[in-house]
Amino acid sequence: MAGALETLCGQAYGAEQFHVLGTQTQTAIFCLNFCCLPLCLLWLNVEKLLIVTGQDPSISHAAGKFVKLLIPSFFASATLQPLIRFFQMQSLVGPLLVSSIGTLLFHIPICWILVFKSGLGNLGAALAMNISYWVNVVFLMLYIKFLSVCKTTWVPISTKVFSGVGHFLRLAVPSALMVCLGWWSFELMVLLSGLLPNPKLETSVLSVCLSIIGTLFTIPSGLGAAGSTRVSNELGARNPRAAQLAVYATMIISIAEASIVSTSLFVGRHVLGHIFSNDKEVRDYVTRMVPLVCLSVILDSFQGALSGIARGCGWQNIGAFVNFGAYYFCGIPIALILSFKVKMKGMGLWIGIQSGAFVQTLLLTIITICINWERQARKARERIFEGSSSADSDEDHYNTARGVQKVLSNYKDLQDNEINKLTVAHARKIQHFRSQPFHVAEVFMGAPGKYMELKESIKSFQGVQQGVLDGKYDDLSEQSFYTVGGIKAVIAKAEKIARESAP
C-alpha cells in the first residue's frame, strides 16, 4: 500500500509542493496502521486456524506464539514503509542506507543474545525483529526531526491527514494488489507442489528456487524504486521528456543487471544446491532448475523496473489488472496443466508461473512504449492539485510561467544581433501553494544594456512579478514566442514595468 506514495510524494516533490510529502506520508502511516488492526485479529487466531486446517497441534501452538510476538513489528513496518518512500522520493538514499546498515549491525547481536543466551529460542528471534524494526523507525524519525534537509517537506500533524485518506487509498489498494497478486501466485505454486508425487522433494526444491529469486529480486526492486523516483519527479515538474529519458536509463541498467546476474547464476549452477541442502537429490534437482531460474531472473529484472515506472506514473490500477490477468488467467492454468497433466511436476509449475511473468512483462512493456508523456505530465499535475480550490488559478499561473520558459528555449534558436541575452531564472521553481496565495518565485525577464542595473533593484523585480500576475502579457499570442519581434515585445513590456517601479 505504501507504493501509492511513489506516485503522490514523487510527483508532488517534482512540482515543489513540498508540504504534500509530509501530509501524504502521515496519511499513509495512519492508513497502514489502521489496516493492521484486522490483520492482528487474524494473527491472534493463527493457532486455531492451523489446527482447523489439519496441522499438528504442537506445531500450531508454537507458530501461534511466534506470530503473536511479531505483532508489534507489524505496526513498525506500517510506519517504516511510508517513511522509506518519504526519503526515497526526495532522492535521500543516504539516510536509508545508514539506517539499514545500523539496524543490521544492531540486529545481529541482539538476535544472538535473545535466541541463544536468554533461552527464548525462536521466540527470541521474534522479539529481536520487533526491536530492530522499531530502531529503524526511530532512527528515521530522529533524522526528520533534527536535520534541516526535511524541514520543508515534513509538516506538523493536522486534520489534513484524514482529508487525504480517500486520495491515498485510490492508489494504495491497487498498489497492494500489484504486489500481492504476484506473491500469492508463487505461494500457490509451493502449496500445489505438496500435491505432487514425492512432495517433500518438490516443495524443498521450489522453496530453494524461490529463496534464490527472492534474494536476487532486491536488485531490480531497487532499480524500480530509482526509476519510480525519477519518473514521478519529472512528471510532477512537467518535464515529460526527462521522464522518458529516465525510463530509457532504467531499462538499459536493467538489461545490464539481468545479463550479469543470470550469467553468474548459470555459471555457478552446480554450487547453488550445496548452499541450501546436504541432500544429493535436492542438489541435483536444483541444478536442473537453474536454467529456468535464470530466465526468471531476467523477467524479474524487466518487470521490476517496469513496475517501478508504472508506480511513478500512477498506474497502480493498470498494474493490478495486468498482474491478475497474467498470473491467474495465464500462469497458473499453464502451471496446472504442465505439472499434473503433462507430468512435468515441479518444473511444470515453475514454467507455468514464469509464463505468467512473461505475459506480465510483455504487457507492461507495451503499455510503457505507448505512453503519451505530455498527457502523463498533465495528469500528474491534476493529481497533485486534486481537491484544491486554488487548482485552477494555480494552473493559469503555471501556464504563464511555461510561456516564459518557451521564450528562453526558442531564443536559443534565434539569430538577432539586437538581442544577445535573455534571463529567465529558475522558471521551473515557481511555487504553487494549495492553501495560500500563489507566488511567482525568482522570475525575471530582462535584456542587456542601459536597463541592466534594474536587475539589482528589488522593486523592479517585484514589479516584473506583479506584471506577470496581472496578465500584462495576455495580449501576446503564443505564436509571438516563436519570433524575434514577439520576444522583443515581451522584453519591452517587462522593462517598462520594471522602469515604472524602479526607485
Short mmCIF file of C-alpha atoms in Angstrom, two decimals, residues 84 87 92-101:
data_model
loop_
_atom_site.label_atom_id
_atom_site.label_comp_id
_atom_site.label_asym_id
_atom_site.label_seq_id
_atom_site.Cartn_x
_atom_site.Cartn_y
_atom_site.Cartn_z
CA ILE A 84 11.13 4.91 3.37
CA PHE A 87 13.03 9.73 1.84
CA LEU A 92 17.62 10.97 0.10
CA VAL A 93 19.05 7.47 -0.08
CA GLY A 94 21.92 8.19 2.31
CA PRO A 95 19.76 8.14 5.47
CA LEU A 96 18.08 4.94 4.28
CA LEU A 97 21.43 3.26 3.71
CA VAL A 98 22.79 4.35 7.08
CA SER A 99 19.63 3.27 8.93
CA SER A 100 19.59 -0.11 7.19
CA ILE A 101 23.25 -0.82 7.94
#
